[in-house]
Tab-separated table of C-alpha atoms in Angstrom:
chain	number	residue	atom	x	y	z
C	1	VAL	CA	-143.942	-68.967	-192.028
C	2	LEU	CA	-142.613	-69.716	-188.542
C	3	GLY	CA	-142.324	-73.394	-189.426
C	4	ALA	CA	-140.410	-72.578	-192.589
C	5	LYS	CA	-138.026	-70.296	-190.684
C	6	MET	CA	-137.397	-72.991	-188.093
C	7	ALA	CA	-136.674	-75.496	-190.846
C	8	VAL	CA	-134.197	-73.098	-192.470
C	9	ASP	CA	-132.489	-72.371	-189.141
C	10	THR	CA	-132.242	-76.080	-188.421
C	11	GLY	CA	-130.758	-76.714	-191.848
C	12	ILE	CA	-128.160	-73.973	-191.343
C	13	ALA	CA	-127.240	-75.397	-187.945
C	14	ILE	CA	-126.792	-78.879	-189.430
C	15	VAL	CA	-124.572	-77.523	-192.205
C	16	LYS	CA	-122.433	-75.602	-189.688
C	17	MET	CA	-122.127	-78.696	-187.529
C	18	GLY	CA	-121.090	-80.735	-190.554
C	19	ASP	CA	-118.515	-78.122	-191.519
C	20	LYS	CA	-117.027	-78.140	-188.016
C	21	TYR	CA	-116.916	-81.939	-188.004
C	22	THR	CA	-115.023	-81.842	-191.311
C	23	GLN	CA	-112.614	-79.191	-190.001
C	24	LEU	CA	-111.849	-81.320	-186.950
C	25	GLY	CA	-111.165	-84.277	-189.209
C	26	ASN	CA	-108.862	-82.247	-191.420
C	27	ARG	CA	-106.842	-81.121	-188.390
C	28	ILE	CA	-106.496	-84.680	-187.123
C	29	LYS	CA	-105.438	-85.891	-190.580
C	30	THR	CA	-102.182	-83.990	-190.139
C	31	VAL	CA	-101.103	-86.454	-187.430
C	32	THR	CA	-102.758	-89.688	-188.594
C	33	ALA	CA	-101.820	-92.035	-191.420
C	34	THR	CA	-105.180	-93.193	-192.809
C	35	GLU	CA	-108.797	-92.104	-193.103
C	36	ALA	CA	-109.862	-94.909	-190.773
C	37	GLU	CA	-107.328	-93.853	-188.148
C	38	MET	CA	-108.462	-90.229	-188.420
C	39	ARG	CA	-112.095	-91.219	-187.881
C	40	ARG	CA	-111.201	-93.371	-184.889
C	41	VAL	CA	-109.143	-90.632	-183.250
C	42	ARG	CA	-111.820	-88.022	-183.977
C	43	GLU	CA	-114.449	-90.108	-182.219
C	44	GLN	CA	-112.153	-90.655	-179.241
C	45	LEU	CA	-111.451	-86.938	-178.988
C	46	LEU	CA	-115.163	-86.122	-179.178
C	47	GLU	CA	-115.742	-88.560	-176.323
C	48	ILE	CA	-112.935	-86.964	-174.296
C	49	SER	CA	-114.369	-83.511	-174.951
C	50	ASN	CA	-117.833	-84.618	-173.848
C	51	ARG	CA	-116.569	-86.407	-170.732
C	52	THR	CA	-114.447	-83.480	-169.609
C	53	ARG	CA	-116.788	-80.741	-170.882
C	54	VAL	CA	-113.995	-78.914	-172.669
C	55	GLU	CA	-114.527	-77.279	-176.076
C	56	THR	CA	-113.967	-79.778	-178.878
C	57	GLY	CA	-111.885	-77.501	-181.091
C	58	ALA	CA	-109.393	-76.817	-178.303
C	59	THR	CA	-109.241	-80.520	-177.453
C	60	VAL	CA	-108.466	-81.445	-181.058
C	61	GLU	CA	-105.885	-78.654	-181.428
C	62	VAL	CA	-104.043	-79.761	-178.277
C	63	TYR	CA	-104.082	-83.378	-179.429
C	64	ALA	CA	-102.814	-82.534	-182.915
C	65	ARG	CA	-99.926	-80.426	-181.666
C	66	MET	CA	-98.993	-82.857	-178.898
C	67	ALA	CA	-99.219	-85.825	-181.257
C	68	ALA	CA	-96.734	-84.107	-183.560
C	69	ALA	CA	-94.401	-83.411	-180.625
C	70	GLY	CA	-94.992	-86.900	-179.261
C	71	GLN	CA	-93.859	-88.599	-182.449
C	72	SER	CA	-90.303	-87.375	-181.909
C	73	LEU	CA	-90.496	-88.496	-178.277
C	74	GLY	CA	-91.725	-91.991	-179.114
C	75	LYS	CA	-95.172	-91.405	-177.573
C	76	SER	CA	-97.958	-93.680	-178.748
C	77	GLN	CA	-101.345	-92.484	-179.921
C	78	ARG	CA	-102.876	-93.894	-176.729
C	79	GLU	CA	-100.391	-91.945	-174.578
C	80	VAL	CA	-101.235	-88.694	-176.359
C	81	LEU	CA	-104.978	-89.325	-175.986
C	82	THR	CA	-104.523	-90.073	-172.274
C	83	PHE	CA	-102.458	-86.898	-171.876
C	84	THR	CA	-105.150	-84.875	-173.654
C	85	GLU	CA	-107.869	-86.154	-171.336
C	86	SER	CA	-105.793	-85.484	-168.202
C	87	LEU	CA	-104.996	-81.995	-169.466
C	88	ASN	CA	-108.690	-81.306	-170.083
C	89	LYS	CA	-109.507	-82.375	-166.537
C	90	ALA	CA	-106.831	-80.080	-165.120
C	91	VAL	CA	-108.231	-77.259	-167.246
C	92	LYS	CA	-111.640	-77.749	-165.621
C	93	LEU	CA	-110.021	-77.812	-162.180
C	94	SER	CA	-108.553	-74.397	-162.987
C	95	GLY	CA	-112.057	-72.912	-163.024
C	96	ALA	CA	-111.403	-71.057	-166.262
C	97	THR	CA	-114.203	-69.785	-168.482
C	98	SER	CA	-114.638	-71.503	-171.850
C	99	GLN	CA	-112.797	-68.659	-173.590
C	100	GLU	CA	-109.951	-68.664	-171.061
C	101	ALA	CA	-109.649	-72.437	-171.220
C	102	GLN	CA	-109.517	-72.491	-175.006
C	103	ALA	CA	-106.963	-69.666	-175.150
C	104	GLY	CA	-104.783	-71.237	-172.474
C	105	MET	CA	-104.879	-74.694	-174.032
C	106	ILE	CA	-103.935	-73.422	-177.467
C	107	GLN	CA	-101.104	-71.328	-176.022
C	108	LEU	CA	-99.839	-74.399	-174.156
C	109	ALA	CA	-99.966	-76.523	-177.292
C	110	GLN	CA	-98.272	-73.832	-179.381
C	111	GLY	CA	-95.470	-73.457	-176.864
C	112	LEU	CA	-94.801	-77.167	-176.576
C	113	GLY	CA	-95.115	-77.601	-180.328
C	114	SER	CA	-92.284	-75.115	-180.782
C	115	GLY	CA	-90.041	-77.069	-178.409
C	116	ALA	CA	-90.655	-75.628	-174.948
C	117	LEU	CA	-93.202	-73.647	-172.957
C	118	ARG	CA	-91.955	-70.105	-172.329
C	119	GLY	CA	-92.771	-66.425	-172.801
C	120	ASP	CA	-96.343	-65.471	-173.621
C	121	GLU	CA	-97.439	-69.094	-173.855
C	122	LEU	CA	-96.200	-69.866	-170.347
C	123	ARG	CA	-97.691	-66.639	-169.011
C	124	SER	CA	-101.077	-67.607	-170.443
C	125	VAL	CA	-100.947	-71.007	-168.732
C	126	LEU	CA	-99.912	-69.485	-165.392
C	127	GLU	CA	-102.702	-66.912	-165.511
C	128	GLN	CA	-105.536	-68.872	-167.083
C	129	LEU	CA	-104.817	-72.507	-166.192
C	130	PRO	CA	-103.295	-72.523	-162.681
C	131	ALA	CA	-104.120	-76.195	-162.057
C	132	VAL	CA	-102.194	-77.126	-165.204
C	133	ALA	CA	-99.242	-75.028	-164.041
C	134	ASP	CA	-99.400	-76.731	-160.635
C	135	VAL	CA	-99.156	-80.198	-162.216
C	136	ILE	CA	-95.979	-79.169	-164.048
C	137	ALA	CA	-94.518	-77.386	-161.013
C	138	LYS	CA	-95.142	-80.345	-158.698
C	139	SER	CA	-93.446	-82.729	-161.109
C	140	LEU	CA	-90.386	-80.466	-161.273
C	141	GLY	CA	-90.297	-79.884	-157.522
C	142	VAL	CA	-90.762	-76.122	-157.763
C	143	THR	CA	-93.452	-73.548	-157.023
C	144	ARG	CA	-95.777	-72.190	-159.662
C	145	GLY	CA	-93.894	-68.879	-159.603
C	146	GLN	CA	-90.555	-70.594	-160.176
C	147	LEU	CA	-91.818	-71.982	-163.471
C	148	ARG	CA	-91.104	-68.612	-165.089
C	149	LYS	CA	-87.353	-69.040	-164.622
C	150	LEU	CA	-87.474	-72.626	-165.889
C	151	GLY	CA	-89.430	-71.378	-168.880
C	152	GLU	CA	-86.775	-68.752	-169.628
C	153	ASP	CA	-84.162	-71.511	-169.533
C	154	GLY	CA	-86.169	-73.674	-171.960
C	155	LYS	CA	-86.626	-76.423	-169.355
C	156	ILE	CA	-90.404	-76.923	-169.748
C	157	THR	CA	-90.281	-79.188	-172.793
C	158	ALA	CA	-92.985	-81.424	-174.204
C	159	ASP	CA	-91.309	-84.457	-172.628
C	160	VAL	CA	-91.353	-82.762	-169.202
C	161	VAL	CA	-95.054	-81.926	-169.529
C	162	PHE	CA	-95.963	-85.424	-170.740
C	163	GLU	CA	-94.184	-86.890	-167.730
C	164	ALA	CA	-95.798	-84.421	-165.324
C	165	PHE	CA	-99.282	-85.429	-166.410
C	166	ARG	CA	-98.416	-89.117	-166.435
C	167	LYS	CA	-97.324	-88.927	-162.801
C	168	SER	CA	-100.331	-86.813	-161.755
C	169	ARG	CA	-103.022	-88.706	-163.643
C	170	ALA	CA	-104.503	-90.494	-160.595
C	171	GLU	CA	-104.479	-87.318	-158.501
C	172	ILE	CA	-106.142	-85.327	-161.290
C	173	ASP	CA	-108.810	-88.020	-161.684
C	174	GLN	CA	-109.520	-87.946	-157.953
C	175	LYS	CA	-109.755	-84.156	-157.791
C	176	LYS	CA	-111.955	-84.049	-160.894
C	177	GLY	CA	-114.192	-86.698	-159.351
C	178	GLU	CA	-114.472	-84.728	-156.125
C	179	LEU	CA	-115.303	-81.572	-158.089
C	180	ARG	CA	-117.980	-83.429	-160.055
C	181	LEU	CA	-119.348	-84.867	-156.824
C	182	SER	CA	-119.482	-81.516	-155.047
C	183	ARG	CA	-121.009	-79.609	-157.962
C	184	HIS	CA	-123.337	-81.949	-159.747
C	185	MET	CA	-124.100	-85.243	-158.036
C	186	LEU	CA	-126.615	-86.258	-155.387
C	187	VAL	CA	-125.355	-89.106	-153.207
C	188	VAL	CA	-127.980	-91.841	-152.881
C	189	GLU	CA	-128.203	-95.424	-151.679
C	190	GLN	CA	-129.606	-96.628	-155.002
C	191	VAL	CA	-129.043	-94.758	-158.256
C	192	GLU	CA	-132.169	-94.077	-160.311
C	193	ASN	CA	-130.772	-91.335	-162.548
C	194	SER	CA	-127.050	-91.629	-163.324
C	195	SER	CA	-126.901	-88.117	-164.823
C	196	ASN	CA	-127.272	-86.424	-161.431
C	197	GLN	CA	-126.951	-89.213	-158.858
C	198	ILE	CA	-124.047	-91.302	-157.570
C	199	SER	CA	-124.150	-94.276	-155.235
C	200	LEU	CA	-122.826	-93.878	-151.711
C	201	GLU	CA	-120.269	-96.611	-152.425
C	202	ASP	CA	-118.875	-94.806	-155.490
C	203	ALA	CA	-118.997	-91.426	-153.755
C	204	ARG	CA	-116.875	-92.734	-150.896
C	205	ARG	CA	-114.222	-93.878	-153.343
C	206	LEU	CA	-113.868	-90.208	-154.284
C	207	ASN	CA	-114.467	-88.789	-150.824
C	208	PRO	CA	-114.410	-91.191	-147.832
C	209	SER	CA	-116.537	-88.780	-145.777
C	210	ALA	CA	-119.382	-88.603	-148.329
C	211	GLN	CA	-122.899	-89.030	-146.937
C	212	VAL	CA	-126.313	-89.641	-148.502
C	213	GLY	CA	-128.015	-86.414	-149.492
């Protein structure tokens, strides 16, 4: 009986996973031209989600909305994918819970999809994704608090946010690497398990003062 129940539960889980996979594909279809392109983008977004440890549905939703906005700005598919990955990394740097991250990302995408980040959408980003807000503020040469006024004036457009993340990509990568190093990785001379170890040489690229141990 237990074996049969486990088999049923496993079957239900597989069906749910298949349904979610299909839903992700359907969302991506709205901003891709062919089935092959949709499949390719879906796999890339799944990889981004896994690398950054951000919920897949939120990652796909951000990509879909930003791809639509990016088309009018002349952004390539590669540029939108790169933006999505950098955004995900900044989300993790914000220290938000999964629920907060998903809510903040979708609010950001909704705001930019409508033309500019303002009102409730901007408030959600400021409160739930402070590292994301800091990237935008730094690019504009203002403080995080001053973003509210720029939002009211409709100045935080999709183009502004794309540019902010383009300029901050290297810094975000470095900070994300340092966070990964401090939280998860053991610094060793010779790596035996890459899932929880990093070589001293690689660690010092992220943090010059890193030591073995």
